[in-house]
Tab-separated table of C-alpha atoms and ligand atoms in Angstrom:
chain	number	residue	atom	x	y	z
A	24	UNK	CA	-64.728	16.022	-67.377
A	25	UNK	CA	-61.764	17.840	-69.576
A	26	UNK	CA	-60.111	20.610	-67.241
A	27	UNK	CA	-60.100	23.983	-68.335
A	28	UNK	CA	-56.276	24.039	-68.906
A	29	UNK	CA	-56.625	21.556	-71.918
A	30	UNK	CA	-57.409	22.797	-75.103
A	31	UNK	CA	-58.281	20.156	-78.057
A	32	UNK	CA	-56.698	21.306	-81.625
A	33	UNK	CA	-57.536	18.655	-83.953
A	34	UNK	CA	-57.939	15.012	-84.601
A	35	UNK	CA	-55.251	13.512	-86.651
A	36	UNK	CA	-56.265	10.338	-88.106
A	37	UNK	CA	-57.358	8.285	-84.635
A	38	UNK	CA	-55.216	10.820	-82.239
A	39	UNK	CA	-56.863	13.888	-80.757
A	40	UNK	CA	-54.214	16.826	-80.291
A	41	UNK	CA	-54.558	18.349	-77.252
A	42	UNK	CA	-52.439	21.392	-75.919
A	43	UNK	CA	-52.065	20.834	-72.030
A	44	UNK	CA	-49.862	23.891	-71.571
A	45	UNK	CA	-47.205	25.557	-73.001
A	46	UNK	CA	-45.263	23.617	-75.565
A	47	UNK	CA	-46.666	20.412	-73.973
A	48	UNK	CA	-49.213	18.228	-75.948
A	49	UNK	CA	-51.085	14.952	-75.652
A	50	UNK	CA	-52.240	12.658	-78.546
A	51	UNK	CA	-55.140	10.914	-77.366
A	52	UNK	CA	-56.080	7.593	-78.826
A	53	UNK	CA	-58.646	5.115	-78.856
A	54	UNK	CA	-60.193	4.358	-75.057
A	55	UNK	CA	-60.912	0.958	-76.691
A	56	UNK	CA	-59.145	-2.202	-77.994
A	57	UNK	CA	-56.537	-2.051	-80.830
A	58	UNK	CA	-58.337	-1.993	-84.250
A	59	UNK	CA	-57.215	-1.542	-88.021
A	60	UNK	CA	-58.495	1.940	-87.712
A	61	UNK	CA	-56.372	3.126	-84.605
A	62	UNK	CA	-53.353	1.037	-85.968
A	63	UNK	CA	-52.585	0.022	-82.383
A	64	UNK	CA	-52.631	3.367	-80.924
A	65	UNK	CA	-55.101	2.650	-78.446
A	66	UNK	CA	-53.512	4.641	-75.486
A	67	UNK	CA	-52.409	8.265	-74.904
A	68	UNK	CA	-49.014	9.824	-75.971
A	69	UNK	CA	-47.198	12.686	-75.193
A	70	UNK	CA	-44.951	15.259	-76.757
A	71	UNK	CA	-42.359	18.047	-75.279
A	72	UNK	CA	-41.150	20.499	-77.773
A	73	UNK	CA	-38.242	22.454	-76.801
A	74	UNK	CA	-36.149	24.787	-78.656
A	75	UNK	CA	-33.289	21.916	-79.388
A	76	UNK	CA	-35.890	19.230	-80.161
A	77	UNK	CA	-38.867	17.341	-79.142
A	78	UNK	CA	-39.616	14.514	-76.548
A	79	UNK	CA	-42.038	11.994	-77.269
A	80	UNK	CA	-43.679	10.110	-74.734
A	81	UNK	CA	-44.328	6.557	-76.076
A	82	UNK	CA	-43.839	5.448	-79.904
A	83	UNK	CA	-47.326	3.751	-80.441
A	84	UNK	CA	-48.561	0.494	-81.686
A	85	UNK	CA	-47.157	-0.490	-84.638
A	86	UNK	CA	-44.695	1.273	-87.571
A	87	UNK	CA	-47.898	2.974	-89.051
A	88	UNK	CA	-49.169	3.773	-86.010
A	89	UNK	CA	-45.944	5.414	-85.298
A	90	UNK	CA	-46.169	7.638	-88.634
A	91	UNK	CA	-49.592	8.812	-87.374
A	92	UNK	CA	-48.080	9.977	-84.429
A	93	UNK	CA	-45.550	11.952	-86.351
A	94	UNK	CA	-48.189	13.582	-88.320
A	95	UNK	CA	-49.928	14.581	-85.041
A	96	UNK	CA	-46.393	15.954	-84.134
A	97	UNK	CA	-45.997	17.495	-87.362
A	98	UNK	CA	-49.353	19.481	-86.657
A	99	UNK	CA	-47.826	21.310	-83.928
A	100	UNK	CA	-44.120	21.565	-84.479
A	101	UNK	CA	-41.237	21.202	-87.124
A	102	UNK	CA	-38.789	20.394	-84.291
A	103	UNK	CA	-37.307	16.860	-84.914
A	104	UNK	CA	-37.777	14.271	-82.160
A	105	UNK	CA	-34.673	13.639	-80.337
A	106	UNK	CA	-35.628	11.400	-77.604
A	107	UNK	CA	-38.438	8.567	-77.333
A	108	UNK	CA	-39.435	7.503	-73.550
A	109	UNK	CA	-41.163	4.363	-73.224
A	110	UNK	CA	-43.034	3.921	-70.191
A	111	UNK	CA	-43.569	0.638	-70.119
A	112	UNK	CA	-43.510	-2.810	-71.690
A	113	UNK	CA	-46.707	-3.053	-73.574
A	114	UNK	CA	-47.206	-2.676	-77.043
A	115	UNK	CA	-48.618	0.742	-77.757
A	116	UNK	CA	-45.538	2.022	-75.444
A	117	UNK	CA	-42.695	0.920	-77.854
A	118	UNK	CA	-43.843	-0.861	-81.238
A	119	UNK	CA	-43.174	2.443	-82.773
A	120	UNK	CA	-39.398	2.682	-81.416
A	121	UNK	CA	-37.854	1.405	-84.660
A	122	UNK	CA	-39.609	4.168	-86.819
A	123	UNK	CA	-38.662	7.139	-84.769
A	124	UNK	CA	-34.942	5.647	-84.269
A	125	UNK	CA	-34.643	5.862	-88.242
A	126	UNK	CA	-35.434	9.390	-88.165
A	127	UNK	CA	-32.808	10.035	-85.546
A	128	UNK	CA	-34.183	9.552	-81.927
A	129	UNK	CA	-32.788	7.924	-79.426
A	130	UNK	CA	-34.637	5.517	-77.314
A	131	UNK	CA	-34.928	5.539	-73.173
A	132	UNK	CA	-36.645	3.088	-71.185
A	133	UNK	CA	-36.359	1.310	-67.487
A	134	UNK	CA	-34.280	-2.037	-67.686
A	135	UNK	CA	-37.596	-3.394	-66.297
A	136	UNK	CA	-39.592	-2.372	-69.283
A	137	UNK	CA	-36.950	-3.393	-71.522
A	138	UNK	CA	-37.128	-6.678	-70.040
A	139	UNK	CA	-40.610	-6.939	-70.293
A	140	UNK	CA	-40.541	-6.016	-73.722
A	141	UNK	CA	-37.965	-8.717	-74.478
A	142	UNK	CA	-40.038	-11.418	-72.590
A	143	UNK	CA	-43.199	-10.627	-74.108
A	144	UNK	CA	-42.244	-9.431	-77.877
A	145	UNK	CA	-43.562	-12.616	-79.961
A	146	UNK	CA	-46.864	-12.726	-77.699
A	147	UNK	CA	-47.368	-8.668	-78.178
A	148	UNK	CA	-46.638	-9.159	-81.682
A	149	UNK	CA	-48.999	-11.817	-82.419
A	150	UNK	CA	-52.211	-10.544	-80.239
A	151	UNK	CA	-51.444	-7.020	-82.140
A	152	UNK	CA	-51.253	-8.676	-85.546
A	153	UNK	CA	-54.560	-10.401	-85.268
A	154	UNK	CA	-56.266	-7.269	-84.026
A	155	UNK	CA	-55.024	-4.596	-86.281
A	156	UNK	CA	-54.143	-7.150	-89.202
A	157	UNK	CA	-51.112	-8.399	-90.614
A	158	UNK	CA	-51.433	-5.976	-93.438
A	159	UNK	CA	-51.395	-3.066	-90.913
A	160	UNK	CA	-48.613	-4.802	-88.494
A	161	UNK	CA	-46.269	-5.301	-91.581
A	162	UNK	CA	-43.144	-3.209	-91.263
A	163	UNK	CA	-43.013	-3.222	-87.612
A	164	UNK	CA	-39.983	-4.248	-86.075
A	165	UNK	CA	-40.113	-4.287	-82.255
A	166	UNK	CA	-36.800	-2.884	-80.708
A	167	UNK	CA	-35.997	-2.026	-77.404
A	168	UNK	CA	-34.215	1.117	-76.082
A	169	UNK	CA	-30.640	2.042	-76.019
A	170	UNK	CA	-30.319	4.117	-72.903
A	171	UNK	CA	-31.523	2.255	-69.777
A	172	UNK	CA	-31.672	2.844	-66.379
A	173	UNK	CA	-32.599	1.100	-63.278
A	174	UNK	CA	-34.722	3.447	-60.892
A	175	UNK	CA	-34.490	7.096	-62.304
A	176	UNK	CA	-33.300	8.969	-65.244
A	177	UNK	CA	-32.963	12.575	-65.416
A	178	UNK	CA	-31.879	14.524	-68.521
A	179	UNK	CA	-32.210	17.907	-70.058
A	180	UNK	CA	-33.272	19.166	-73.577
A	181	UNK	CA	-33.622	23.020	-74.548
A	182	UNK	CA	-33.644	23.876	-71.136
A	183	UNK	CA	-36.384	21.458	-70.111
A	184	UNK	CA	-35.732	19.082	-67.744
A	185	UNK	CA	-37.314	15.112	-67.507
A	186	UNK	CA	-37.111	12.979	-64.784
A	187	UNK	CA	-38.441	9.383	-65.344
A	188	UNK	CA	-38.971	6.920	-62.400
A	189	UNK	CA	-40.063	3.327	-62.096
A	190	UNK	CA	-40.556	1.519	-58.894
A	191	UNK	CA	-42.308	-2.226	-59.049
A	192	UNK	CA	-44.748	-1.428	-61.915
A	193	UNK	CA	-48.214	-2.179	-61.909
A	194	UNK	CA	-50.221	-2.774	-65.128
A	195	UNK	CA	-47.091	-4.496	-66.123
A	196	UNK	CA	-43.453	-4.677	-64.656
A	197	UNK	CA	-41.684	-1.759	-65.870
A	198	UNK	CA	-44.698	1.067	-65.672
A	199	UNK	CA	-42.863	4.298	-65.320
A	200	UNK	CA	-43.724	7.848	-64.910
A	201	UNK	CA	-42.293	11.326	-66.362
A	202	UNK	CA	-41.952	14.349	-64.256
A	203	UNK	CA	-41.311	17.701	-65.588
A	204	UNK	CA	-40.739	19.645	-62.314
A	205	UNK	CA	-40.869	23.346	-63.772
A	206	UNK	CA	-44.124	22.949	-65.742
A	207	UNK	CA	-45.527	20.692	-62.610
A	208	UNK	CA	-46.767	18.398	-65.405
A	209	UNK	CA	-46.731	14.192	-64.931
A	210	UNK	CA	-47.267	11.616	-67.679
A	211	UNK	CA	-48.590	8.741	-65.848
A	212	UNK	CA	-48.058	5.916	-68.594
A	213	UNK	CA	-50.205	2.918	-67.499
A	214	UNK	CA	-49.861	3.721	-64.190
A	215	UNK	CA	-53.006	6.449	-64.597
A	216	UNK	CA	-55.864	5.217	-66.743
A	217	UNK	CA	-58.979	7.772	-66.684
A	218	UNK	CA	-62.188	7.464	-68.491
A	219	UNK	CA	-62.191	3.696	-69.190
A	220	UNK	CA	-61.483	1.201	-66.712
A	221	UNK	CA	-58.331	0.115	-65.943
A	222	UNK	CA	-57.413	-3.698	-66.479
A	223	UNK	CA	-55.655	-5.851	-64.289
A	224	UNK	CA	-53.952	-8.776	-66.458
A	225	UNK	CA	-51.703	-12.073	-65.370
A	226	UNK	CA	-48.912	-9.983	-65.576
A	227	UNK	CA	-50.281	-6.997	-63.682
A	228	UNK	CA	-49.673	-6.398	-59.417
A	229	UNK	CA	-52.565	-4.313	-57.848
A	230	UNK	CA	-50.174	-3.871	-54.954
A	231	UNK	CA	-47.245	-2.649	-56.865
A	232	UNK	CA	-49.525	-0.415	-58.989
A	233	UNK	CA	-50.833	1.172	-55.671
A	234	UNK	CA	-47.173	1.885	-54.762
A	235	UNK	CA	-46.337	3.223	-58.160
A	236	UNK	CA	-49.392	5.557	-57.973
A	237	UNK	CA	-48.443	6.904	-54.406
A	238	UNK	CA	-45.191	7.590	-55.533
A	239	UNK	CA	-46.454	9.672	-58.579
A	240	UNK	CA	-48.841	11.419	-56.079
A	241	UNK	CA	-46.069	12.786	-54.156
A	242	UNK	CA	-44.836	15.205	-56.880
A	243	UNK	CA	-48.386	16.671	-56.344
A	244	UNK	CA	-48.698	17.143	-60.072
A	245	UNK	CA	-50.593	20.133	-61.588
A	246	UNK	CA	-51.405	18.468	-64.848
A	247	UNK	CA	-51.656	14.944	-65.431
A	248	UNK	CA	-51.341	12.974	-68.938
A	249	UNK	CA	-52.626	9.688	-68.449
A	250	UNK	CA	-51.595	6.778	-70.313
A	251	UNK	CA	-55.182	6.017	-71.336
A	252	UNK	CA	-57.534	8.991	-71.076
A	253	UNK	CA	-57.477	12.680	-71.871
A	254	UNK	CA	-55.218	15.452	-69.891
A	255	UNK	CA	-56.756	15.661	-66.538
A	256	UNK	CA	-56.280	16.440	-62.904
A	257	UNK	CA	-54.745	14.840	-59.864
A	258	UNK	CA	-58.571	14.272	-58.444
A	259	UNK	CA	-59.926	12.579	-61.257
A	260	UNK	CA	-56.903	10.291	-61.893
A	261	UNK	CA	-56.788	9.557	-58.054
A	262	UNK	CA	-60.442	8.737	-58.162
A	263	UNK	CA	-60.482	6.602	-61.234
A	264	UNK	CA	-57.105	4.369	-60.956
A	265	UNK	CA	-56.079	4.803	-57.292
A	266	UNK	CA	-59.521	4.700	-55.333
A	267	UNK	CA	-60.519	1.817	-57.523
A	268	UNK	CA	-57.593	-0.122	-56.910
A	269	UNK	CA	-57.786	0.394	-53.285
A	270	UNK	CA	-61.410	-0.374	-53.121
A	271	UNK	CA	-61.130	-3.606	-55.180
A	272	UNK	CA	-58.272	-4.731	-52.854
A	273	UNK	CA	-59.866	-4.222	-49.591
A	274	UNK	CA	-63.312	-5.505	-50.851
A	275	UNK	CA	-61.489	-8.474	-52.543
A	276	UNK	CA	-59.465	-9.194	-49.128
A	277	UNK	CA	-63.045	-9.147	-47.233
A	278	UNK	CA	-64.540	-11.799	-49.554
A	279	UNK	CA	-61.236	-14.109	-49.107
A	280	UNK	CA	-61.331	-13.781	-45.631
A	281	UNK	CA	-64.949	-14.819	-45.410
A	282	UNK	CA	-64.205	-17.688	-47.148
A	283	UNK	CA	-65.687	-16.456	-50.584
A	284	UNK	CA	-65.079	-18.407	-53.750
A	285	UNK	CA	-63.173	-17.241	-56.815
A	286	UNK	CA	-66.113	-18.017	-58.775
A	287	UNK	CA	-68.339	-15.545	-56.591
A	288	UNK	CA	-65.979	-12.639	-56.182
A	289	UNK	CA	-67.295	-11.445	-59.699
A	290	UNK	CA	-70.272	-10.127	-57.504
A	291	UNK	CA	-68.510	-7.602	-55.493
A	292	UNK	CA	-70.157	-4.098	-55.879
A	293	UNK	CA	-67.909	-2.095	-58.242
A	294	UNK	CA	-70.857	0.432	-59.118
A	295	UNK	CA	-69.494	3.278	-57.944
A	296	UNK	CA	-67.029	3.062	-61.483
A	297	UNK	CA	-69.760	1.684	-63.786
A	298	UNK	CA	-69.689	5.234	-65.662
A	299	UNK	CA	-66.722	4.379	-67.122
A	300	UNK	CA	-66.050	3.190	-70.734
A	301	UNK	CA	-65.395	-0.978	-70.675
A	302	UNK	CA	-66.898	-1.548	-67.040
A	303	UNK	CA	-69.025	-4.134	-68.225
A	304	UNK	CA	-66.072	-6.183	-70.007
A	305	UNK	CA	-63.404	-5.195	-67.391
A	306	UNK	CA	-64.915	-5.238	-63.857
A	307	UNK	CA	-65.713	-8.943	-63.128
A	308	UNK	CA	-62.154	-9.781	-64.459
A	309	UNK	CA	-60.413	-7.243	-62.296
A	310	UNK	CA	-61.864	-8.766	-59.165
A	311	UNK	CA	-60.975	-12.041	-60.309
A	312	UNK	CA	-57.248	-11.168	-61.029
A	313	UNK	CA	-57.109	-9.247	-57.582
A	314	UNK	CA	-58.642	-12.696	-56.257
A	315	UNK	CA	-55.730	-14.634	-57.869
A	316	UNK	CA	-53.084	-12.000	-56.342
A	317	UNK	CA	-54.402	-11.863	-52.980
A	318	UNK	CA	-55.229	-15.389	-52.194
A	319	UNK	CA	-51.929	-16.352	-50.715
A	320	UNK	CA	-50.362	-12.493	-49.649
B	16	ZN	ZN1	-51.748	0.699	-71.907
């Protein structure tokens, strides 16, 4: 599955450290649920090292999770983290902001991700505390970004150009992607799930998710660092995120048109994706979420 370009260098705590292309790394966390062992880092994080400092993509699920990400960073560079980009509003994208800010980093997120963070802080914190334990979450201060943008944000550091785009989200409202044109590399955030089945929740929109994925595809990336899963190619990202969403919407729509009920939508055939992790736990729930979303579309 792992494309030839990425090279696993080490494992720091719960994070696999992968060199993706020159000066760009992925820290691949747990594919499964938040736990005391993974400190809430059940996602993939990214690092771009430049001559003037590093840029971190997503700050981890807790303060202790951020410290573990910092250890992974120190395993590949001694450059300080100058910027942290939050690609969305989900806990593991931003609960480590305060830690990196205390080390001098500036935090960047879209306005919609920030609004989502503000709206869900207490519920996200409570769920995280329950899953990783109060001892582990202690010290975590959820803090949002000081640099915000509406649709697109561009900046450069050490000669590396970054573009962040947000449309209507998908998995959650503020989901963004980060494009490095010269490197042809995309950080997909929660718009790209590979290896494990994506999860549609009450706050998700499969319709917006498809639009966000289509916008991301237009850049034709050579390298993708997903929000969940190891560094990969566009082909795998498309098959495991986009094709799944398209199929689910098409099949659920047919079910609704046949006057099928919510209770029977769970029976639709999703077996093409059953090789993915958490298929059993999520496939039926995803069908119900899409039914809820499409019933009145
Ligand atoms: Zn996520």
